[in-house]
PDB file of C-alpha atoms in Angstrom:
ATOM      1  CA  ALA M 154     -43.374-190.568  69.485  1.00 76.00           C
ATOM      2  CA  GLN M 155     -40.890-188.003  68.283  1.00 84.00           C
ATOM      3  CA  SER M 156     -42.102-184.737  66.805  1.00 89.00           C
ATOM      4  CA  VAL M 157     -40.990-181.242  65.915  1.00 94.00           C
ATOM      5  CA  ALA M 158     -42.993-178.076  65.442  1.00 96.00           C
ATOM      6  CA  GLN M 159     -42.137-175.057  63.382  1.00 97.00           C
ATOM      7  CA  PRO M 160     -44.587-172.425  64.573  1.00 96.00           C
ATOM      8  CA  GLU M 161     -43.972-169.957  61.742  1.00 96.00           C
ATOM      9  CA  ASP M 162     -44.913-170.782  58.158  1.00 96.00           C
ATOM     10  CA  GLN M 163     -43.216-167.630  56.903  1.00 97.00           C
ATOM     11  CA  VAL M 164     -40.407-165.424  58.197  1.00 98.00           C
ATOM     12  CA  ASN M 165     -39.425-162.172  56.525  1.00 98.00           C
ATOM     13  CA  VAL M 166     -36.206-160.375  57.369  1.00 98.00           C
ATOM     14  CA  ALA M 167     -34.296-157.502  55.831  1.00 98.00           C
ATOM     15  CA  GLU M 168     -30.936-158.221  54.268  1.00 98.00           C
ATOM     16  CA  GLY M 169     -28.149-157.688  56.789  1.00 97.00           C
ATOM     17  CA  ASN M 170     -30.405-158.202  59.798  1.00 98.00           C
ATOM     18  CA  PRO M 171     -30.135-161.224  62.088  1.00 98.00           C
ATOM     19  CA  LEU M 172     -32.559-164.035  61.390  1.00 97.00           C
ATOM     20  CA  THR M 173     -34.146-166.699  63.570  1.00 98.00           C
ATOM     21  CA  VAL M 174     -36.199-169.680  62.433  1.00 98.00           C
ATOM     22  CA  LYS M 175     -37.920-171.411  65.319  1.00 98.00           C
ATOM     23  CA  CYS M 176     -38.222-175.103  66.124  1.00 98.00           C
ATOM     24  CA  THR M 177     -39.495-176.916  69.196  1.00 97.00           C
ATOM     25  CA  TYR M 178     -39.292-180.643  69.740  1.00 95.00           C
ATOM     26  CA  SER M 179     -40.832-183.461  71.707  1.00 93.00           C
ATOM     27  CA  VAL M 180     -38.833-186.638  72.163  1.00 88.00           C
ATOM     28  CA  SER M 181     -38.459-189.584  74.444  1.00 86.00           C
ATOM     29  CA  GLY M 182     -34.821-190.046  75.248  1.00 84.00           C
ATOM     30  CA  ASN M 183     -31.949-187.960  73.970  1.00 84.00           C
ATOM     31  CA  PRO M 184     -32.842-185.539  71.189  1.00 89.00           C
ATOM     32  CA  TYR M 185     -30.884-185.733  67.963  1.00 91.00           C
ATOM     33  CA  LEU M 186     -31.834-182.610  66.036  1.00 94.00           C
ATOM     34  CA  PHE M 187     -31.133-181.431  62.508  1.00 95.00           C
ATOM     35  CA  TRP M 188     -31.702-178.451  60.226  1.00 97.00           C
ATOM     36  CA  TYR M 189     -32.065-178.761  56.468  1.00 97.00           C
ATOM     37  CA  VAL M 190     -32.638-176.174  53.752  1.00 96.00           C
ATOM     38  CA  GLN M 191     -34.536-176.711  50.502  1.00 94.00           C
ATOM     39  CA  TYR M 192     -34.175-174.488  47.461  1.00 90.00           C
ATOM     40  CA  PRO M 193     -36.804-174.571  44.677  1.00 82.00           C
ATOM     41  CA  ASN M 194     -36.845-177.823  42.690  1.00 73.00           C
ATOM     42  CA  ARG M 195     -33.952-179.212  44.671  1.00 76.00           C
ATOM     43  CA  GLY M 196     -33.528-181.768  47.410  1.00 81.00           C
ATOM     44  CA  LEU M 197     -32.806-180.976  51.009  1.00 91.00           C
ATOM     45  CA  GLN M 198     -29.343-179.817  52.000  1.00 93.00           C
ATOM     46  CA  PHE M 199     -27.952-180.560  55.444  1.00 93.00           C
ATOM     47  CA  LEU M 200     -27.082-177.460  57.495  1.00 95.00           C
ATOM     48  CA  LEU M 201     -26.216-178.665  60.984  1.00 95.00           C
ATOM     49  CA  LYS M 202     -27.014-181.131  63.756  1.00 93.00           C
ATOM     50  CA  TYR M 203     -27.075-181.382  67.514  1.00 93.00           C
ATOM     51  CA  ILE M 204     -26.166-184.700  69.084  1.00 88.00           C
ATOM     52  CA  THR M 205     -24.495-183.804  72.340  1.00 85.00           C
ATOM     53  CA  GLY M 206     -22.052-181.281  73.745  1.00 86.00           C
ATOM     54  CA  ASP M 207     -22.146-177.522  73.266  1.00 90.00           C
ATOM     55  CA  ASN M 208     -25.591-176.031  73.065  1.00 92.00           C
ATOM     56  CA  LEU M 209     -24.508-173.711  70.250  1.00 96.00           C
ATOM     57  CA  VAL M 210     -23.949-175.642  67.056  1.00 95.00           C
ATOM     58  CA  LYS M 211     -22.294-174.102  64.021  1.00 96.00           C
ATOM     59  CA  GLY M 212     -23.121-175.245  60.541  1.00 94.00           C
ATOM     60  CA  SER M 213     -22.869-174.470  56.863  1.00 92.00           C
ATOM     61  CA  TYR M 214     -23.227-171.043  55.210  1.00 93.00           C
ATOM     62  CA  GLY M 215     -22.805-169.152  58.494  1.00 95.00           C
ATOM     63  CA  PHE M 216     -25.831-170.709  60.167  1.00 97.00           C
ATOM     64  CA  GLU M 217     -25.893-171.784  63.780  1.00 97.00           C
ATOM     65  CA  ALA M 218     -28.501-173.258  66.094  1.00 97.00           C
ATOM     66  CA  GLU M 219     -29.028-173.075  69.812  1.00 96.00           C
ATOM     67  CA  PHE M 220     -30.180-176.147  71.688  1.00 96.00           C
ATOM     68  CA  ASN M 221     -32.249-175.306  74.774  1.00 95.00           C
ATOM     69  CA  LYS M 222     -33.236-178.345  76.795  1.00 93.00           C
ATOM     70  CA  SER M 223     -35.455-176.533  79.278  1.00 94.00           C
ATOM     71  CA  GLN M 224     -37.469-174.896  76.494  1.00 95.00           C
ATOM     72  CA  THR M 225     -37.214-177.950  74.210  1.00 95.00           C
ATOM     73  CA  SER M 226     -36.164-175.665  71.389  1.00 97.00           C
ATOM     74  CA  PHE M 227     -33.589-175.757  68.614  1.00 97.00           C
ATOM     75  CA  HIS M 228     -33.803-172.410  66.851  1.00 98.00           C
ATOM     76  CA  LEU M 229     -31.795-171.706  63.705  1.00 98.00           C
ATOM     77  CA  LYS M 230     -29.951-168.389  63.596  1.00 98.00           C
ATOM     78  CA  LYS M 231     -27.701-166.297  61.407  1.00 98.00           C
ATOM     79  CA  PRO M 232     -26.165-162.971  62.420  1.00 97.00           C
ATOM     80  CA  SER M 233     -26.589-161.273  59.038  1.00 97.00           C
ATOM     81  CA  ALA M 234     -29.107-162.503  56.462  1.00 97.00           C
ATOM     82  CA  LEU M 235     -28.357-162.667  52.742  1.00 97.00           C
ATOM     83  CA  VAL M 236     -30.886-162.569  49.912  1.00 96.00           C
ATOM     84  CA  SER M 237     -29.512-165.956  48.854  1.00 94.00           C
ATOM     85  CA  ASP M 238     -30.656-167.417  52.207  1.00 96.00           C
ATOM     86  CA  SER M 239     -34.248-167.212  50.976  1.00 96.00           C
ATOM     87  CA  ALA M 240     -35.480-170.795  50.962  1.00 96.00           C
ATOM     88  CA  LEU M 241     -37.563-173.358  52.824  1.00 96.00           C
ATOM     89  CA  TYR M 242     -36.075-174.513  56.120  1.00 98.00           C
ATOM     90  CA  PHE M 243     -36.906-177.773  57.857  1.00 97.00           C
ATOM     91  CA  CYS M 244     -36.189-178.851  61.400  1.00 97.00           C
ATOM     92  CA  ALA M 245     -35.987-182.604  61.978  1.00 95.00           C
ATOM     93  CA  VAL M 246     -35.561-185.024  64.864  1.00 93.00           C
ATOM     94  CA  ARG M 247     -34.264-188.550  64.705  1.00 87.00           C
ATOM     95  CA  ASP M 248     -37.183-190.945  64.908  1.00 80.00           C
ATOM     96  CA  PRO M 249     -35.613-194.132  66.233  1.00 74.00           C
ATOM     97  CA  PRO M 250     -34.212-196.298  65.172  1.00 71.00           C
ATOM     98  CA  ASN M 251     -33.132-194.797  61.914  1.00 71.00           C
ATOM     99  CA  ASN M 252     -35.298-192.272  60.143  1.00 81.00           C
ATOM    100  CA  LEU M 253     -35.998-188.544  60.496  1.00 88.00           C
ATOM    101  CA  PHE M 254     -39.236-186.838  61.472  1.00 91.00           C
ATOM    102  CA  PHE M 255     -39.515-183.437  59.784  1.00 94.00           C
ATOM    103  CA  GLY M 256     -41.418-180.321  60.693  1.00 95.00           C
ATOM    104  CA  THR M 257     -43.715-178.645  58.200  1.00 95.00           C
ATOM    105  CA  GLY M 258     -41.104-176.107  57.172  1.00 96.00           C
ATOM    106  CA  THR M 259     -40.633-172.359  57.413  1.00 97.00           C
ATOM    107  CA  ARG M 260     -40.286-170.227  54.320  1.00 97.00           C
ATOM    108  CA  LEU M 261     -37.623-167.585  54.839  1.00 97.00           C
ATOM    109  CA  THR M 262     -37.669-164.498  52.653  1.00 97.00           C
ATOM    110  CA  VAL M 263     -34.785-162.056  52.882  1.00 97.00           C
ATOM    111  CA  ILE M 264     -35.787-158.657  51.559  1.00 97.00           C
ATOM    112  CA  PRO M 265     -33.096-156.641  49.769  1.00 95.00           C
TER     113      PRO M 265
ATOM    114  CA  ASP G 146     -20.752-185.036  41.168  1.00 53.00           C
ATOM    115  CA  THR G 147     -20.657-187.612  43.980  1.00 75.00           C
ATOM    116  CA  GLY G 148     -23.972-186.738  45.598  1.00 91.00           C
ATOM    117  CA  VAL G 149     -27.207-188.707  45.664  1.00 95.00           C
ATOM    118  CA  SER G 150     -28.829-188.908  42.236  1.00 95.00           C
ATOM    119  CA  GLN G 151     -32.384-189.774  41.291  1.00 97.00           C
ATOM    120  CA  ASP G 152     -33.976-190.647  37.998  1.00 97.00           C
ATOM    121  CA  PRO G 153     -36.242-189.477  36.501  1.00 97.00           C
ATOM    122  CA  ARG G 154     -36.569-185.966  37.882  1.00 95.00           C
ATOM    123  CA  HIS G 155     -40.155-185.694  36.705  1.00 96.00           C
ATOM    124  CA  LYS G 156     -42.765-188.307  35.858  1.00 98.00           C
ATOM    125  CA  ILE G 157     -46.278-187.776  34.607  1.00 98.00           C
ATOM    126  CA  THR G 158     -48.461-190.852  34.479  1.00 98.00           C
ATOM    127  CA  LYS G 159     -52.089-191.772  34.149  1.00 97.00           C
ATOM    128  CA  ARG G 160     -54.006-193.202  37.056  1.00 97.00           C
ATOM    129  CA  GLY G 161     -53.687-196.960  37.178  1.00 97.00           C
ATOM    130  CA  GLN G 162     -50.259-197.130  35.553  1.00 98.00           C
ATOM    131  CA  ASN G 163     -47.154-198.449  37.271  1.00 98.00           C
ATOM    132  CA  VAL G 164     -44.082-196.274  37.779  1.00 98.00           C
ATOM    133  CA  THR G 165     -40.549-196.987  38.943  1.00 98.00           C
ATOM    134  CA  PHE G 166     -37.997-194.558  40.318  1.00 98.00           C
ATOM    135  CA  ARG G 167     -34.281-195.070  40.769  1.00 98.00           C
ATOM    136  CA  CYS G 168     -31.911-193.740  43.414  1.00 97.00           C
ATOM    137  CA  ASP G 169     -28.109-193.914  43.394  1.00 97.00           C
ATOM    138  CA  PRO G 170     -26.703-193.103  46.839  1.00 95.00           C
ATOM    139  CA  ILE G 171     -23.312-191.706  47.733  1.00 92.00           C
ATOM    140  CA  SER G 172     -20.982-194.613  47.025  1.00 89.00           C
ATOM    141  CA  GLU G 173     -19.615-195.241  50.511  1.00 85.00           C
ATOM    142  CA  HIS G 174     -23.016-194.899  52.215  1.00 89.00           C
ATOM    143  CA  ASN G 175     -24.634-198.186  53.178  1.00 88.00           C
ATOM    144  CA  ARG G 176     -27.917-196.765  54.444  1.00 92.00           C
ATOM    145  CA  LEU G 177     -30.566-195.630  51.989  1.00 94.00           C
ATOM    146  CA  TYR G 178     -33.914-194.003  52.728  1.00 95.00           C
ATOM    147  CA  TRP G 179     -37.035-193.108  50.767  1.00 96.00           C
ATOM    148  CA  TYR G 180     -39.269-190.193  51.750  1.00 96.00           C
ATOM    149  CA  ARG G 181     -42.366-188.621  50.241  1.00 96.00           C
ATOM    150  CA  GLN G 182     -43.012-184.887  50.305  1.00 94.00           C
ATOM    151  CA  THR G 183     -46.296-183.252  49.424  1.00 94.00           C
ATOM    152  CA  LEU G 184     -46.851-179.558  48.892  1.00 88.00           C
ATOM    153  CA  GLY G 185     -46.598-177.557  52.088  1.00 85.00           C
ATOM    154  CA  GLN G 186     -45.343-180.481  54.128  1.00 90.00           C
ATOM    155  CA  GLY G 187     -42.045-181.818  55.303  1.00 92.00           C
ATOM    156  CA  PRO G 188     -40.724-185.116  53.987  1.00 94.00           C
ATOM    157  CA  GLU G 189     -42.387-188.224  55.405  1.00 94.00           C
ATOM    158  CA  PHE G 190     -40.437-191.423  55.897  1.00 93.00           C
ATOM    159  CA  LEU G 191     -41.386-194.373  53.700  1.00 95.00           C
ATOM    160  CA  THR G 192     -38.708-197.026  54.049  1.00 94.00           C
ATOM    161  CA  TYR G 193     -35.050-197.640  54.797  1.00 91.00           C
ATOM    162  CA  PHE G 194     -32.337-200.084  53.748  1.00 93.00           C
ATOM    163  CA  GLN G 195     -29.115-201.088  55.353  1.00 90.00           C
ATOM    164  CA  ASN G 196     -27.064-202.557  52.541  1.00 90.00           C
ATOM    165  CA  GLU G 197     -29.536-204.754  50.653  1.00 91.00           C
ATOM    166  CA  ALA G 198     -31.809-205.428  53.628  1.00 91.00           C
ATOM    167  CA  GLN G 199     -35.035-203.474  53.956  1.00 91.00           C
ATOM    168  CA  LEU G 200     -35.192-202.960  57.703  1.00 89.00           C
ATOM    169  CA  GLU G 201     -38.079-200.600  58.261  1.00 88.00           C
ATOM    170  CA  LYS G 202     -41.277-199.632  56.449  1.00 89.00           C
ATOM    171  CA  SER G 203     -43.702-196.871  57.306  1.00 89.00           C
ATOM    172  CA  ARG G 204     -47.436-197.423  57.475  1.00 87.00           C
ATOM    173  CA  LEU G 205     -47.547-194.919  54.607  1.00 84.00           C
ATOM    174  CA  LEU G 206     -46.036-197.596  52.393  1.00 86.00           C
ATOM    175  CA  SER G 207     -49.147-199.364  51.185  1.00 88.00           C
ATOM    176  CA  ASP G 208     -48.974-202.719  49.437  1.00 92.00           C
ATOM    177  CA  ARG G 209     -48.984-200.883  46.087  1.00 95.00           C
ATOM    178  CA  PHE G 210     -45.501-199.629  46.943  1.00 96.00           C
ATOM    179  CA  SER G 211     -42.407-201.787  46.796  1.00 95.00           C
ATOM    180  CA  ALA G 212     -38.760-200.901  47.186  1.00 96.00           C
ATOM    181  CA  GLU G 213     -35.642-202.876  46.467  1.00 96.00           C
ATOM    182  CA  ARG G 214     -31.915-202.498  46.814  1.00 95.00           C
ATOM    183  CA  PRO G 215     -30.708-205.698  45.196  1.00 90.00           C
ATOM    184  CA  LYS G 216     -26.955-205.317  45.494  1.00 86.00           C
ATOM    185  CA  GLY G 217     -26.744-202.843  48.300  1.00 83.00           C
ATOM    186  CA  SER G 218     -26.012-200.012  45.901  1.00 90.00           C
ATOM    187  CA  PHE G 219     -28.805-198.341  43.924  1.00 96.00           C
ATOM    188  CA  SER G 220     -32.436-198.664  44.932  1.00 97.00           C
ATOM    189  CA  THR G 221     -35.754-198.651  43.092  1.00 97.00           C
ATOM    190  CA  LEU G 222     -39.167-197.590  44.327  1.00 97.00           C
ATOM    191  CA  GLU G 223     -42.143-198.943  42.377  1.00 97.00           C
ATOM    192  CA  ILE G 224     -45.715-197.777  42.687  1.00 97.00           C
ATOM    193  CA  GLN G 225     -48.330-200.041  41.159  1.00 97.00           C
ATOM    194  CA  ARG G 226     -51.792-198.920  40.043  1.00 97.00           C
ATOM    195  CA  THR G 227     -51.027-195.277  40.736  1.00 97.00           C
ATOM    196  CA  GLU G 228     -53.677-193.054  42.276  1.00 96.00           C
ATOM    197  CA  GLN G 229     -53.982-189.283  42.213  1.00 96.00           C
ATOM    198  CA  GLY G 230     -53.085-189.218  45.894  1.00 95.00           C
ATOM    199  CA  ASP G 231     -49.670-190.594  44.986  1.00 96.00           C
ATOM    200  CA  SER G 232     -48.756-187.286  43.362  1.00 97.00           C
ATOM    201  CA  ALA G 233     -45.807-185.993  45.371  1.00 96.00           C
ATOM    202  CA  MET G 234     -42.061-185.503  45.402  1.00 95.00           C
ATOM    203  CA  TYR G 235     -40.234-188.734  46.173  1.00 97.00           C
ATOM    204  CA  LEU G 236     -36.914-188.136  47.877  1.00 96.00           C
ATOM    205  CA  CYS G 237     -34.052-190.522  48.372  1.00 96.00           C
ATOM    206  CA  ALA G 238     -31.352-190.052  50.991  1.00 95.00           C
ATOM    207  CA  SER G 239     -28.264-191.941  52.091  1.00 93.00           C
ATOM    208  CA  SER G 240     -26.038-191.983  55.134  1.00 90.00           C
ATOM    209  CA  LEU G 241     -23.235-193.873  56.781  1.00 83.00           C
ATOM    210  CA  MET G 242     -23.996-196.638  59.233  1.00 68.00           C
ATOM    211  CA  VAL G 243     -21.012-196.743  61.530  1.00 61.00           C
ATOM    212  CA  GLY G 244     -21.457-194.619  64.632  1.00 58.00           C
ATOM    213  CA  GLY G 245     -23.896-191.790  64.221  1.00 62.00           C
ATOM    214  CA  PRO G 246     -26.577-190.718  64.083  1.00 63.00           C
ATOM    215  CA  TYR G 247     -25.150-189.375  60.900  1.00 75.00           C
ATOM    216  CA  GLU G 248     -26.887-186.819  58.789  1.00 85.00           C
ATOM    217  CA  GLN G 249     -28.738-187.995  55.734  1.00 90.00           C
ATOM    218  CA  TYR G 250     -27.849-186.573  52.336  1.00 91.00           C
ATOM    219  CA  PHE G 251     -30.733-186.089  49.958  1.00 94.00           C
ATOM    220  CA  GLY G 252     -31.068-186.369  46.222  1.00 95.00           C
ATOM    221  CA  PRO G 253     -32.950-183.826  44.086  1.00 94.00           C
ATOM    222  CA  GLY G 254     -36.133-185.893  44.147  1.00 95.00           C
ATOM    223  CA  THR G 255     -38.534-187.310  41.569  1.00 96.00           C
ATOM    224  CA  ARG G 256     -41.718-185.327  41.137  1.00 96.00           C
ATOM    225  CA  LEU G 257     -44.634-187.614  40.307  1.00 97.00           C
ATOM    226  CA  THR G 258     -47.849-186.279  38.824  1.00 97.00           C
ATOM    227  CA  VAL G 259     -50.738-188.704  38.447  1.00 98.00           C
ATOM    228  CA  THR G 260     -53.446-187.483  36.081  1.00 97.00           C
TER     229      THR G 260
END
């Protein structure tokens, strides 16, 4: 069965500092990995995905993620955090044939 | 706005009542998904449609739950004889079918509170 783990419930970072939100995965077959962000009282917004190709994937709002096959990780990163990045972030893996399996989420707080 | 829409945004009901939620996907998307999200958890898959055909159902979808997509456009999710454990955010998502795996685009959700 496919699964993802987000080991940190909460990440705090100062505005302007780089941020990392961690995700590890367990899949059978090729991993199709996704990051979503959820703001209060809103649905999930797609940030980026890894299907194949370059291990560094660039997405929306300046976010990027690094796929590491040997460490089975897909960490979300941003070089310089903004206060407006404060939100709940979810890592997800495709659960064949068609749906997504989500992690439990990491709450990011960017401190001014 | 051409995103996924859901109605209502909030629903409060008494235990034992039936409720129905509606989802309108992005118009060119032929795949539609329903998820449930409880506090402190990620969304959990419930069911999925390709056009009007319901192709997959999770074990979470008890026989009190039924979903339809009669014309391959909007979808409804009905919960009969609601229980307090049904209280959650119900999310709808849509995606393209051709090629992929394409990302799913989510609506704002319907928050259900069963009292």
